PDB file of C-alpha atoms in Angstrom:
ATOM      1  CA  MET J1041      34.377  29.359 -31.147  1.00 60.00           C
ATOM      2  CA  ARG J1042      34.370  27.210 -34.195  1.00 75.00           C
ATOM      3  CA  ASN J1043      37.301  27.773 -36.707  1.00 90.00           C
ATOM      4  CA  LEU J1044      36.635  31.619 -36.188  1.00 95.00           C
ATOM      5  CA  ALA J1045      40.169  32.571 -37.228  1.00 95.00           C
ATOM      6  CA  ALA J1046      39.578  30.891 -40.519  1.00 94.00           C
ATOM      7  CA  LYS J1047      36.290  32.187 -41.108  1.00 96.00           C
ATOM      8  CA  PHE J1048      37.723  35.876 -40.327  1.00 96.00           C
ATOM      9  CA  ALA J1049      40.560  35.388 -42.693  1.00 94.00           C
ATOM     10  CA  ILE J1050      37.878  34.290 -45.086  1.00 94.00           C
ATOM     11  CA  LEU J1051      35.901  37.505 -44.710  1.00 94.00           C
ATOM     12  CA  SER J1052      38.971  39.562 -44.691  1.00 94.00           C
ATOM     13  CA  ALA J1053      40.378  38.445 -48.069  1.00 92.00           C
ATOM     14  CA  PRO J1054      38.487  40.842 -50.080  1.00 91.00           C
ATOM     15  CA  TRP J1055      40.091  43.703 -47.953  1.00 91.00           C
ATOM     16  CA  GLU J1056      43.613  42.605 -47.764  1.00 88.00           C
ATOM     17  CA  ALA J1057      46.241  43.995 -49.740  1.00 79.00           C
ATOM     18  CA  GLU J1058      46.959  40.676 -51.373  1.00 77.00           C
ATOM     19  CA  GLY J1059      43.268  39.518 -51.793  1.00 74.00           C
ATOM     20  CA  ARG J1060      43.840  36.282 -50.081  1.00 80.00           C
ATOM     21  CA  ALA J1061      42.643  34.472 -46.786  1.00 79.00           C
ATOM     22  CA  ASP J1062      45.301  34.907 -44.105  1.00 86.00           C
ATOM     23  CA  THR J1063      44.353  32.690 -41.274  1.00 89.00           C
ATOM     24  CA  GLN J1064      47.816  32.931 -39.357  1.00 91.00           C
ATOM     25  CA  ALA J1065      47.072  36.543 -38.921  1.00 91.00           C
ATOM     26  CA  TYR J1066      43.973  35.515 -36.576  1.00 94.00           C
ATOM     27  CA  LEU J1067      45.345  32.427 -34.896  1.00 93.00           C
ATOM     28  CA  ASP J1068      46.850  34.054 -31.561  1.00 92.00           C
ATOM     29  CA  LEU J1069      43.866  36.754 -31.115  1.00 95.00           C
ATOM     30  CA  SER J1070      40.780  36.604 -28.999  1.00 96.00           C
ATOM     31  CA  PRO J1071      37.417  36.890 -30.551  1.00 96.00           C
ATOM     32  CA  SER J1072      36.917  40.608 -29.673  1.00 96.00           C
ATOM     33  CA  GLU J1073      40.755  40.821 -31.130  1.00 97.00           C
ATOM     34  CA  MET J1074      39.945  39.154 -34.491  1.00 97.00           C
ATOM     35  CA  LEU J1075      36.842  41.719 -34.689  1.00 97.00           C
ATOM     36  CA  SER J1076      38.887  44.737 -34.203  1.00 96.00           C
ATOM     37  CA  ARG J1077      41.549  43.495 -36.688  1.00 96.00           C
ATOM     38  CA  TYR J1078      38.515  42.981 -39.437  1.00 96.00           C
ATOM     39  CA  GLN J1079      37.129  46.001 -38.317  1.00 96.00           C
ATOM     40  CA  ALA J1080      40.077  48.280 -39.223  1.00 95.00           C
ATOM     41  CA  LEU J1081      40.192  46.530 -42.565  1.00 94.00           C
ATOM     42  CA  LEU J1082      36.838  47.647 -43.521  1.00 95.00           C
ATOM     43  CA  GLY J1083      37.306  51.213 -42.528  1.00 95.00           C
ATOM     44  CA  PRO J1084      34.869  53.399 -40.605  1.00 95.00           C
ATOM     45  CA  GLU J1085      32.351  54.051 -43.163  1.00 96.00           C
ATOM     46  CA  ASN J1086      31.921  50.204 -43.845  1.00 97.00           C
ATOM     47  CA  TRP J1087      31.963  49.413 -40.144  1.00 96.00           C
ATOM     48  CA  GLY J1088      29.179  51.907 -39.621  1.00 95.00           C
ATOM     49  CA  VAL J1089      26.993  50.439 -41.924  1.00 96.00           C
ATOM     50  CA  VAL J1090      27.641  46.993 -40.258  1.00 96.00           C
ATOM     51  CA  LEU J1091      26.468  48.334 -36.649  1.00 94.00           C
ATOM     52  CA  PHE J1092      23.320  49.913 -38.007  1.00 93.00           C
ATOM     53  CA  GLY J1093      22.496  46.121 -38.496  1.00 95.00           C
ATOM     54  CA  PHE J1094      24.531  44.124 -35.806  1.00 95.00           C
ATOM     55  CA  SER J1095      26.275  44.610 -32.642  1.00 92.00           C
ATOM     56  CA  ASP J1096      29.504  43.321 -32.164  1.00 93.00           C
ATOM     57  CA  GLN J1097      28.558  40.545 -30.137  1.00 92.00           C
ATOM     58  CA  ALA J1098      26.005  39.459 -32.966  1.00 94.00           C
ATOM     59  CA  VAL J1099      28.534  39.497 -35.643  1.00 96.00           C
ATOM     60  CA  LEU J1100      30.727  36.936 -33.635  1.00 95.00           C
ATOM     61  CA  ASP J1101      28.002  34.746 -32.939  1.00 94.00           C
ATOM     62  CA  ILE J1102      26.651  34.798 -36.636  1.00 96.00           C
ATOM     63  CA  LEU J1103      29.937  34.028 -37.885  1.00 95.00           C
ATOM     64  CA  ASP J1104      30.202  31.332 -35.296  1.00 94.00           C
ATOM     65  CA  GLU J1105      27.026  29.728 -35.370  1.00 94.00           C
ATOM     66  CA  GLU J1106      25.476  30.299 -38.805  1.00 96.00           C
ATOM     67  CA  PHE J1107      28.358  29.853 -41.167  1.00 96.00           C
ATOM     68  CA  GLU J1108      30.322  26.608 -42.210  1.00 95.00           C
ATOM     69  CA  ILE J1109      33.342  26.695 -44.502  1.00 94.00           C
ATOM     70  CA  ASP J1110      33.503  25.096 -47.571  1.00 92.00           C
ATOM     71  CA  MET J1111      36.844  23.866 -47.778  1.00 87.00           C
ATOM     72  CA  GLU J1112      37.228  23.034 -51.553  1.00 88.00           C
ATOM     73  CA  ARG J1113      36.134  26.610 -52.601  1.00 90.00           C
ATOM     74  CA  ASN J1114      37.481  28.404 -49.375  1.00 88.00           C
ATOM     75  CA  ILE J1115      34.303  30.427 -48.535  1.00 92.00           C
ATOM     76  CA  LEU J1116      31.602  30.886 -46.064  1.00 95.00           C
ATOM     77  CA  LEU J1117      28.527  29.095 -46.344  1.00 95.00           C
ATOM     78  CA  PHE J1118      24.849  29.898 -44.968  1.00 96.00           C
ATOM     79  CA  ARG J1119      23.207  26.485 -45.377  1.00 89.00           C
ATOM     80  CA  LYS J1120      19.730  27.623 -44.030  1.00 93.00           C
ATOM     81  CA  THR J1121      17.029  28.252 -46.497  1.00 90.00           C
ATOM     82  CA  TYR J1122      15.571  30.663 -44.413  1.00 91.00           C
ATOM     83  CA  LEU J1123      16.091  32.905 -41.093  1.00 94.00           C
ATOM     84  CA  ASP J1124      14.549  30.777 -38.363  1.00 91.00           C
ATOM     85  CA  GLY J1125      14.063  31.975 -34.553  1.00 89.00           C
ATOM     86  CA  ARG J1126      17.343  31.179 -33.665  1.00 91.00           C
ATOM     87  CA  SER J1127      18.867  33.340 -36.698  1.00 94.00           C
ATOM     88  CA  ILE J1128      16.666  36.144 -35.568  1.00 92.00           C
ATOM     89  CA  ARG J1129      17.812  35.824 -31.994  1.00 90.00           C
ATOM     90  CA  LEU J1130      21.405  35.796 -32.652  1.00 93.00           C
ATOM     91  CA  ALA J1131      21.081  38.957 -35.250  1.00 93.00           C
ATOM     92  CA  GLY J1132      19.806  40.853 -32.524  1.00 84.00           C
ATOM     93  CA  ALA J1133      22.584  41.219 -29.965  1.00 72.00           C
ATOM     94  CA  GLY J1134      23.761  37.748 -30.212  1.00 70.00           C
ATOM     95  CA  ARG J1135      23.256  34.909 -27.945  1.00 68.00           C
ATOM     96  CA  ALA J1136      22.515  37.133 -24.762  1.00 61.00           C
ATOM     97  CA  SER J1137      19.882  38.988 -27.165  1.00 58.00           C
ATOM     98  CA  SER J1138      17.205  40.541 -25.231  1.00 56.00           C
ATOM     99  CA  GLU J1139      18.169  38.839 -21.964  1.00 55.00           C
ATOM    100  CA  ASN J1140      19.533  42.001 -20.788  1.00 67.00           C
ATOM    101  CA  TYR J1141      16.576  43.581 -19.808  1.00 77.00           C
ATOM    102  CA  PRO J1142      14.732  41.643 -16.649  1.00 82.00           C
ATOM    103  CA  PHE J1143      11.337  40.986 -18.221  1.00 89.00           C
ATOM    104  CA  THR J1144       8.758  40.491 -15.255  1.00 92.00           C
ATOM    105  CA  GLU J1145       6.455  37.232 -15.653  1.00 94.00           C
ATOM    106  CA  THR J1146       3.627  39.783 -16.643  1.00 95.00           C
ATOM    107  CA  GLU J1147       5.754  41.395 -19.401  1.00 94.00           C
ATOM    108  CA  LEU J1148       6.536  37.829 -20.823  1.00 95.00           C
ATOM    109  CA  LYS J1149       3.106  36.877 -20.945  1.00 97.00           C
ATOM    110  CA  LEU J1150       2.318  39.971 -22.890  1.00 97.00           C
ATOM    111  CA  VAL J1151       4.774  39.292 -25.397  1.00 96.00           C
ATOM    112  CA  ASP J1152       3.674  35.602 -25.772  1.00 97.00           C
ATOM    113  CA  ASN J1153       0.093  36.727 -26.399  1.00 97.00           C
ATOM    114  CA  LEU J1154       1.461  39.274 -28.847  1.00 97.00           C
ATOM    115  CA  ALA J1155       3.376  36.708 -30.791  1.00 97.00           C
ATOM    116  CA  ARG J1156       0.021  34.467 -30.739  1.00 97.00           C
ATOM    117  CA  TRP J1157      -1.795  37.360 -32.426  1.00 97.00           C
ATOM    118  CA  LEU J1158       0.497  38.425 -34.535  1.00 97.00           C
ATOM    119  CA  LEU J1159       0.981  34.830 -36.069  1.00 97.00           C
ATOM    120  CA  GLU J1160      -2.733  34.773 -36.391  1.00 96.00           C
ATOM    121  CA  ALA J1161      -2.778  37.997 -38.285  1.00 96.00           C
ATOM    122  CA  THR J1162      -0.130  36.767 -40.501  1.00 96.00           C
ATOM    123  CA  ARG J1163      -0.969  33.108 -41.073  1.00 96.00           C
ATOM    124  CA  SER J1164      -2.081  33.717 -44.569  1.00 95.00           C
ATOM    125  CA  LEU J1165       1.311  34.815 -45.635  1.00 96.00           C
ATOM    126  CA  TYR J1166       2.603  31.229 -44.760  1.00 95.00           C
ATOM    127  CA  ARG J1167       1.768  28.018 -46.505  1.00 93.00           C
ATOM    128  CA  GLY J1168      -1.204  26.135 -44.845  1.00 93.00           C
ATOM    129  CA  ASP J1169       0.588  22.950 -44.504  1.00 95.00           C
ATOM    130  CA  LEU J1170       3.456  24.225 -42.445  1.00 94.00           C
ATOM    131  CA  SER J1171       4.324  21.770 -39.396  1.00 95.00           C
ATOM    132  CA  GLU J1172       3.602  22.600 -35.789  1.00 95.00           C
ATOM    133  CA  ALA J1173       7.290  23.010 -35.239  1.00 95.00           C
ATOM    134  CA  ARG J1174       7.864  25.548 -37.769  1.00 95.00           C
ATOM    135  CA  LEU J1175       4.747  27.448 -36.696  1.00 96.00           C
ATOM    136  CA  GLN J1176       6.089  27.407 -33.140  1.00 96.00           C
ATOM    137  CA  ASP J1177       9.478  28.610 -34.570  1.00 95.00           C
ATOM    138  CA  ILE J1178       7.620  31.528 -36.288  1.00 96.00           C
ATOM    139  CA  GLN J1179       5.879  32.479 -33.026  1.00 96.00           C
ATOM    140  CA  GLU J1180       9.118  32.592 -31.062  1.00 94.00           C
ATOM    141  CA  GLU J1181      10.491  34.833 -33.978  1.00 94.00           C
ATOM    142  CA  TYR J1182       7.901  37.262 -33.256  1.00 96.00           C
ATOM    143  CA  ALA J1183       8.241  37.024 -29.554  1.00 94.00           C
ATOM    144  CA  GLU J1184      12.037  37.804 -30.132  1.00 92.00           C
ATOM    145  CA  ASN J1185      10.973  40.770 -32.229  1.00 93.00           C
ATOM    146  CA  PHE J1186       8.520  41.904 -29.407  1.00 94.00           C
ATOM    147  CA  ARG J1187      11.413  41.616 -26.635  1.00 91.00           C
ATOM    148  CA  VAL J1188      13.968  43.422 -28.973  1.00 88.00           C
ATOM    149  CA  TYR J1189      11.397  46.320 -29.636  1.00 90.00           C
ATOM    150  CA  ALA J1190      10.764  46.558 -26.087  1.00 89.00           C
ATOM    151  CA  CYS J1191      14.376  46.991 -25.174  1.00 85.00           C
ATOM    152  CA  LYS J1192      15.108  49.444 -27.331  1.00 83.00           C
ATOM    153  CA  ALA J1193      12.150  51.617 -26.352  1.00 80.00           C
ATOM    154  CA  VAL J1194      12.338  51.457 -22.635  1.00 78.00           C
ATOM    155  CA  SER J1195      14.391  54.466 -20.889  1.00 65.00           C
ATOM    156  CA  SER J1196      15.927  51.852 -18.088  1.00 63.00           C
ATOM    157  CA  PHE J1197      16.448  48.520 -17.499  1.00 66.00           C
ATOM    158  CA  ASP J1198      14.460  48.386 -14.276  1.00 69.00           C
ATOM    159  CA  ALA J1199      11.718  45.446 -14.313  1.00 69.00           C
ATOM    160  CA  GLY J1200       8.364  46.299 -15.309  1.00 76.00           C
ATOM    161  CA  GLU J1201       9.676  49.329 -17.679  1.00 84.00           C
ATOM    162  CA  ALA J1202       8.282  47.473 -20.763  1.00 89.00           C
ATOM    163  CA  GLU J1203       4.820  46.753 -19.461  1.00 92.00           C
ATOM    164  CA  SER J1204       3.030  50.138 -20.725  1.00 91.00           C
ATOM    165  CA  LEU J1205       4.786  49.525 -23.970  1.00 91.00           C
ATOM    166  CA  LEU J1206       3.689  45.975 -24.596  1.00 94.00           C
ATOM    167  CA  ARG J1207       0.017  46.808 -23.495  1.00 94.00           C
ATOM    168  CA  SER J1208       0.189  49.660 -25.958  1.00 93.00           C
ATOM    169  CA  LEU J1209       0.692  47.162 -28.899  1.00 93.00           C
ATOM    170  CA  PHE J1210      -2.439  45.587 -27.903  1.00 89.00           C
ATOM    171  CA  ALA J1211      -4.586  48.508 -27.513  1.00 89.00           C
ATOM    172  CA  SER J1212      -3.379  50.848 -30.464  1.00 90.00           C
ATOM    173  CA  ALA J1213      -3.753  50.101 -34.222  1.00 90.00           C
ATOM    174  CA  LYS J1214      -0.818  52.811 -34.585  1.00 91.00           C
ATOM    175  CA  ALA J1215       1.376  51.438 -32.177  1.00 93.00           C
ATOM    176  CA  MET J1216       1.254  47.900 -33.805  1.00 94.00           C
ATOM    177  CA  THR J1217       1.720  49.484 -37.085  1.00 92.00           C
ATOM    178  CA  ALA J1218       4.833  51.340 -35.997  1.00 92.00           C
ATOM    179  CA  PHE J1219       6.121  48.097 -34.665  1.00 95.00           C
ATOM    180  CA  CYS J1220       5.773  46.490 -37.981  1.00 95.00           C
ATOM    181  CA  HIS J1221       7.243  49.025 -39.980  1.00 95.00           C
ATOM    182  CA  SER J1222      10.070  48.972 -37.463  1.00 94.00           C
ATOM    183  CA  LEU J1223      10.760  45.390 -38.587  1.00 95.00           C
ATOM    184  CA  THR J1224      10.997  46.335 -42.188  1.00 96.00           C
ATOM    185  CA  VAL J1225      13.533  48.914 -41.117  1.00 95.00           C
ATOM    186  CA  ASP J1226      15.499  46.530 -38.941  1.00 95.00           C
ATOM    187  CA  ALA J1227      15.442  43.904 -41.813  1.00 96.00           C
ATOM    188  CA  LEU J1228      16.575  46.905 -44.310  1.00 97.00           C
ATOM    189  CA  PHE J1229      19.536  47.714 -42.192  1.00 97.00           C
ATOM    190  CA  LYS J1230      20.563  44.016 -41.261  1.00 97.00           C
ATOM    191  CA  GLY J1231      20.477  43.330 -45.114  1.00 97.00           C
ATOM    192  CA  ASP J1232      23.057  46.356 -45.540  1.00 97.00           C
ATOM    193  CA  ALA J1233      25.186  44.956 -42.817  1.00 97.00           C
ATOM    194  CA  ALA J1234      25.095  41.502 -44.230  1.00 97.00           C
ATOM    195  CA  ARG J1235      26.026  42.586 -47.681  1.00 97.00           C
ATOM    196  CA  ILE J1236      29.299  44.551 -46.277  1.00 96.00           C
ATOM    197  CA  LEU J1237      30.181  41.443 -44.384  1.00 96.00           C
ATOM    198  CA  PHE J1238      29.192  38.379 -46.369  1.00 96.00           C
ATOM    199  CA  SER J1239      28.953  39.941 -49.911  1.00 94.00           C
ATOM    200  CA  GLU J1240      25.990  40.152 -52.105  1.00 94.00           C
ATOM    201  CA  GLN J1241      26.169  36.658 -53.500  1.00 93.00           C
ATOM    202  CA  SER J1242      26.046  35.199 -49.647  1.00 95.00           C
ATOM    203  CA  GLY J1243      23.057  33.148 -48.546  1.00 96.00           C
ATOM    204  CA  TYR J1244      22.667  35.110 -45.582  1.00 97.00           C
ATOM    205  CA  TYR J1245      22.191  38.544 -47.241  1.00 97.00           C
ATOM    206  CA  GLN J1246      19.837  37.108 -49.766  1.00 97.00           C
ATOM    207  CA  ALA J1247      17.837  35.604 -46.738  1.00 97.00           C
ATOM    208  CA  TRP J1248      17.669  39.291 -45.174  1.00 97.00           C
ATOM    209  CA  LEU J1249      16.435  40.700 -48.477  1.00 97.00           C
ATOM    210  CA  ARG J1250      13.623  38.246 -48.678  1.00 96.00           C
ATOM    211  CA  LYS J1251      13.030  39.022 -44.987  1.00 97.00           C
ATOM    212  CA  GLN J1252      12.657  42.652 -45.786  1.00 96.00           C
ATOM    213  CA  VAL J1253      10.127  41.931 -48.524  1.00 96.00           C
ATOM    214  CA  PHE J1254       8.165  39.795 -46.150  1.00 96.00           C
ATOM    215  CA  ARG J1255       7.905  41.978 -43.372  1.00 96.00           C
ATOM    216  CA  HIS J1256       6.823  44.824 -45.734  1.00 95.00           C
ATOM    217  CA  MET J1257       4.052  42.300 -46.858  1.00 96.00           C
ATOM    218  CA  MET J1258       3.353  41.611 -42.985  1.00 95.00           C
ATOM    219  CA  SER J1259       2.884  45.351 -42.312  1.00 94.00           C
ATOM    220  CA  LYS J1260       0.346  45.803 -45.013  1.00 94.00           C
ATOM    221  CA  THR J1261      -1.444  42.480 -43.846  1.00 95.00           C
ATOM    222  CA  VAL J1262      -1.497  43.424 -40.298  1.00 95.00           C
ATOM    223  CA  GLU J1263      -3.166  46.615 -41.140  1.00 92.00           C
ATOM    224  CA  THR J1264      -5.656  44.843 -43.042  1.00 92.00           C
ATOM    225  CA  TYR J1265      -6.292  42.399 -40.404  1.00 92.00           C
ATOM    226  CA  ILE J1266      -6.891  45.238 -37.780  1.00 90.00           C
ATOM    227  CA  SER J1267      -9.012  47.384 -39.887  1.00 85.00           C
ATOM    228  CA  ALA J1268     -11.184  43.958 -40.407  1.00 86.00           C
ATOM    229  CA  CYS J1269     -11.066  43.566 -36.532  1.00 81.00           C
ATOM    230  CA  LEU J1270     -12.609  47.027 -35.917  1.00 70.00           C
ATOM    231  CA  MET J1271     -15.254  46.600 -38.595  1.00 65.00           C
ATOM    232  CA  ASP J1272     -16.576  43.598 -36.993  1.00 57.00           C
TER     233      ASP J1272
END
């Protein structure tokens, strides 16, 4: 993982007794050992907040892929202007994300259809001149949201377990509304976790705050869209 020891040292500085980055303390540690040392510095209360938002693997992968080191100021920088589909995937369970559940071909088709429907329902929230690449990225973000939602809801990791849940999102306005509200809560938890990890000044934390507001707007828009469809 790229410069992980230096990145953990920068993260740890505010929690260290001397208040400065100590890269040497992380150099001979494995990624999981680095995370354990950092976790001990934060303490159980703060780490509990982090775990509501991110898994251990997600923290490692976010730190590895989403942040660069500003060598002059010795700080971590999140250079993206928004959380793209890759960011959402990493913030789930890390690089593995929802791949732990063996989605069937039917379930994957349902996920793709749901993502297309949700993009249509929320298209008014985005600029009209978005590129096809950006629209595809948003659709993939939505697909990942549906996959994660299904993984959290199923009672086992048996293939086919998620199909009925995914179909219910198409069939029930109440189920789709619950899904959208869950995304808002997820952004709230991830924002709280990002604040603990990267500080309130971090662009990553600010991006999750914007995502929280956007997802609240998305919930309202989807409710309106469904109501209009039912009236047609």
